[in-house]
C-alpha positions in Angstrom: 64.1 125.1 131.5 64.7 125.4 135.1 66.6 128.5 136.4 68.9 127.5 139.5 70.4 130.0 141.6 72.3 129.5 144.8 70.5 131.4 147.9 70.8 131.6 151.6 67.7 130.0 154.1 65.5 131.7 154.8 65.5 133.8 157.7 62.4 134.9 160.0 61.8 138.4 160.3 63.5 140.2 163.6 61.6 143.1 163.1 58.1 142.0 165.0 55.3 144.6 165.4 52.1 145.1 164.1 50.9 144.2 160.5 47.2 145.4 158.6 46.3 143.4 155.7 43.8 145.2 153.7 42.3 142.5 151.5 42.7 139.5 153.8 41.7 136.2 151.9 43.4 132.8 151.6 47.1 134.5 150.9 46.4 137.0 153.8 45.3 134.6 156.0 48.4 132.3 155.1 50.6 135.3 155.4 49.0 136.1 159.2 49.4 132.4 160.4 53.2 133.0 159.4 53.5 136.5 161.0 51.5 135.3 164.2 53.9 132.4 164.9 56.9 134.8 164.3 55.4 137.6 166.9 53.3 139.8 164.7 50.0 141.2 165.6 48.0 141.1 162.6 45.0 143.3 161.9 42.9 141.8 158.5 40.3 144.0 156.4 37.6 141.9 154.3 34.3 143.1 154.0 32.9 139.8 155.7 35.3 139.2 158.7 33.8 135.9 159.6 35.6 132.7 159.7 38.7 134.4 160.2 41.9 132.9 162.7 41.7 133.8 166.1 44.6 135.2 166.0 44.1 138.1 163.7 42.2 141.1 164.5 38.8 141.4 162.2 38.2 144.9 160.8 35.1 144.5 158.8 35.6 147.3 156.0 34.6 147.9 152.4 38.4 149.0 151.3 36.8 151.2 148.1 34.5 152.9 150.6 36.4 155.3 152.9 33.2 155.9 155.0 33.7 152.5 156.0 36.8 152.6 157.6 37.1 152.7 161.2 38.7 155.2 163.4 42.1 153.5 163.9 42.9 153.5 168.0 46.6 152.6 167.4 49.3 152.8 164.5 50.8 150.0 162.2 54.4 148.5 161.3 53.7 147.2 158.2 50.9 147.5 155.8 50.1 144.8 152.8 47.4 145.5 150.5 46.3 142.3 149.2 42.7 142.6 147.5 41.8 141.0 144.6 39.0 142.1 141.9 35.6 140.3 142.7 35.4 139.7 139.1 36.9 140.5 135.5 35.2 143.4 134.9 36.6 147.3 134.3 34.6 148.7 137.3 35.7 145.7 139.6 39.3 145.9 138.8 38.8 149.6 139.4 37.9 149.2 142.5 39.9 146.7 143.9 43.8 148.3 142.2 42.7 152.0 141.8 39.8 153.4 144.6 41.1 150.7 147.0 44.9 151.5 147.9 43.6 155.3 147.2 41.3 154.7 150.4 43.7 152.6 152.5 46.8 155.1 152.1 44.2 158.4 152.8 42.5 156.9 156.2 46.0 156.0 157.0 48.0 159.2 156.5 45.1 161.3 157.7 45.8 159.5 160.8 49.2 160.2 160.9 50.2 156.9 161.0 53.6 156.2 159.2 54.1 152.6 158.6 57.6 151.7 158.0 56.9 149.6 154.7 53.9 148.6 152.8 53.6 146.3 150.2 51.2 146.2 146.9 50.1 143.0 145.5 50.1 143.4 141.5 50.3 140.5 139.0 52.6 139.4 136.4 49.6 140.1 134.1 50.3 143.5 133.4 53.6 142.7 131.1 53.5 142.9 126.9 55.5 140.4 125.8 54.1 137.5 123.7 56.6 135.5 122.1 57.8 133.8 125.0 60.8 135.6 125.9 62.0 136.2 129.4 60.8 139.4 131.4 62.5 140.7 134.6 60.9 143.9 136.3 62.4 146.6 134.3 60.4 144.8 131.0 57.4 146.6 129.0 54.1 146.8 130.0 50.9 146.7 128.4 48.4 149.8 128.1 45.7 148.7 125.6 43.3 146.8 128.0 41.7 147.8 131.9 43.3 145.1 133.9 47.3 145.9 133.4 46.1 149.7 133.3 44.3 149.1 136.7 47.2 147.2 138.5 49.4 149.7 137.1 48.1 152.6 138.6 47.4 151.1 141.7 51.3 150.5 141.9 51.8 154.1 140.7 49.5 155.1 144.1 51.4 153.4 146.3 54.8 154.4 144.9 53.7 158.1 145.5 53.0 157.6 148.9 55.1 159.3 152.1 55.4 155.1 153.0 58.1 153.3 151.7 56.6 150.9 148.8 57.3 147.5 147.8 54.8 145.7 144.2 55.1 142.3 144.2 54.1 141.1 141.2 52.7 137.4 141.4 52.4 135.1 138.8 49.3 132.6 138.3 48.5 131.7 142.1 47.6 128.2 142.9 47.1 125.6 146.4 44.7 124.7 148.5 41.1 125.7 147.5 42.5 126.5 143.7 41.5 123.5 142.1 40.3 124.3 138.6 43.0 123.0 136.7 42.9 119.9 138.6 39.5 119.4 138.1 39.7 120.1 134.1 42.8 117.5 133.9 40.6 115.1 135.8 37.6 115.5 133.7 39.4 115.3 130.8 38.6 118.7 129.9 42.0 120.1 129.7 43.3 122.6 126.8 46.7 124.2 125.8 48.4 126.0 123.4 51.1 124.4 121.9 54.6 126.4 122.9 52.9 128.8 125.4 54.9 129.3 128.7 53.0 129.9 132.0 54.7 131.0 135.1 53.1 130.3 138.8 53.4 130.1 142.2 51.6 128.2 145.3 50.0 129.7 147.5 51.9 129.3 150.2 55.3 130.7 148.6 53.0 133.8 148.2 52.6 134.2 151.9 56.6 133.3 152.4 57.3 135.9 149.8 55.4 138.8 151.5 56.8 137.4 155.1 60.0 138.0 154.0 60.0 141.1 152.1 58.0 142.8 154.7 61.0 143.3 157.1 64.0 142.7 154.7 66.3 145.3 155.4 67.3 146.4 151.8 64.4 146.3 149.5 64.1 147.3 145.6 61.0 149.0 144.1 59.2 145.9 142.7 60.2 142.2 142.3 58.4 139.4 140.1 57.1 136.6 142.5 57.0 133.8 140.7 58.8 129.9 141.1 61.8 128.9 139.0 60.1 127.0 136.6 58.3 128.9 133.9 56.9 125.2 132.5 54.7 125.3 128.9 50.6 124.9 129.6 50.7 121.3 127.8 54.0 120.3 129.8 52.0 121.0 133.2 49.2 119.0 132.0 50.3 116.1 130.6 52.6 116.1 133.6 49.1 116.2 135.6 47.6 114.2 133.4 49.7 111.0 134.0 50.1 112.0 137.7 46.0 111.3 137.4 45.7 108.5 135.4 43.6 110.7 132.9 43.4 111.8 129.4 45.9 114.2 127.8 44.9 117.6 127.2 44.0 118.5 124.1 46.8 121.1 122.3 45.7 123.6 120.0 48.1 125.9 117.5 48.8 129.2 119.3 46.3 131.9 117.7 47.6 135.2 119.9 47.5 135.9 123.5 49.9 136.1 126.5 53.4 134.3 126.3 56.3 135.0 128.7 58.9 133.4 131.4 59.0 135.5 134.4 62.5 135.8 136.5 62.3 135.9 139.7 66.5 136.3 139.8 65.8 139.5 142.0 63.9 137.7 144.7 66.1 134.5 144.6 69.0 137.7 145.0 67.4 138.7 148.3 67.7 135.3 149.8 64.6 134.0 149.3 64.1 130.1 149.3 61.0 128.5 147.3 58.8 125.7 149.1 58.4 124.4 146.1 60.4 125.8 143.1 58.6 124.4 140.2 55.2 122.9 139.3 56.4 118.9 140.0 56.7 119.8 144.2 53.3 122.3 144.1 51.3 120.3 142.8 52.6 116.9 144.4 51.7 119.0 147.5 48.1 119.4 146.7 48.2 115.7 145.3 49.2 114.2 148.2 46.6 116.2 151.0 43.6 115.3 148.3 43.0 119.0 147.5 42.4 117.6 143.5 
């Protein structure tokens, strides 16, 4: 079921100035090429700076390595820390929620810069519930495995810094260059669970998301970023399936594992306007540019 709520357009930030986006990949990138046409200098942090926009500054640093940092010449606005774990491992994950924002925040207060908001990228990942029931931000998390701990206390970092903190927690990203669903549908390679809810968002609402919550005026501690339509796995699929003229997935009895619908009332509260508010207009998008 679709959740509707009235909201304002969306308004461009006013508030123009200098951004750093530690952990600049295809969301920070997306999230510069906003900021840039708004009047934003951006500054991005990747450990291989090539290939880059013109537009945005290259810093070429290992984020978990402090050593690698260079010596700042000028303050920042706004921070985002944006990394993502190179792969699903205890020491990656590590690195990329815990050591990382530990890093970023030291070489920044040690400067004595005092950016006037930063924001955390967490995941939707880190909640407990299974049975399908609805979760807003206040609901219960999961301790028992390294990934949720990992986000969890790199949102507990950044909450304890001197810099006002926003966690956004996304859902399951997907767009351009995120193909692998696509490409199982297509195949006819596709698998679900029958009755188990996913909850998503494209790529470029992530960017639209951060964009606007960087220089919102009023901000709560942590908001779920995720689109309006928390759709069952087998409902995207066979939707996909038919947009692709291929076979069906195949549905399986659910055996365990993951199962909520994320709100993203609170963001929708804050004026917020999707791009594209369910699964249907995403994935039409990528559809119709041939990124399948």
């Amino acid at each position: 079921m679709v959740r509707v709520c009235m909201v304002h357009a969306f308004k461009k930030p006013t508030r123009a100035g200098r951004v750093l986006i530690a952990g600049c990949g295809d969301v920070g990138i997306e999230l510069a090429t906003r900021l840039h046409a708004d009047g934003f200098q951006v500054t991005g942090i990747r450990r291989s700076p090539a290939g880059m926009p013109h537009f945005i500054t290259p810093m070429e640093a290992d984020l978990a390595r402090p050593e690698s940092l260079p010596r700042l010449s000028h303050g920042f606005d706004y921070l985002v820390y944006a990394a993502s774990a190179d792969d699903y491992t205890e020491a990656a994950y590590r690195k990329a929620y815990i050591e990382g924002p530990s890093a970023v925040l030291d070489w920044i207060t040690s400067a004595d810069q005092a950016p006037r908001r930063m924001l955390f990228v967490s995941s939707t990942s880190v909640f407990s519930e299974d049975a399908g029931g609805w979760v807003d931000e206040d609901g219960r998390v999961r301790t028992d495995q390294f990934g949720p701990n990992s986000l969890l206390a790199g949102e507990q970092i950044t909450e304890r810094s001197p810099i006002e903190s926003v966690v956004v927690r996304f859902g399951g990203i997907y767009g351009p260059g995120r193909s692998a669903l696509l490409d199982r549908v297509r195949a006819g390679e596709a698998s679900c669970v029958s009755g188990a809810y996913t909850n998503r968002i494209h790529r470029d609402d992530c960017a639209g998301v951060l964009a606007h919550l960087l220089t919102l005026d009023e901000v709560e501690r942590i908001y779920l970023a995720v689109d309006s339509d928390p759709a069952p796995a087998c409902e995207v699929q066979t939707w996909l399936a038919a947009r692709l003229n291929a076979p069906g997935p195949r549905i399986t009895r659910r055996n365990g594992g993951r199962n909520k619908r994320c709100s993203n009332q609170r963001l929708l509260a804050t004026g917020y306007r999707f791009r594209y508010p369910s699964y249907r207009q995403g994935y039409e998008q990528l559809l119709s540019i041939g990124a399948s």
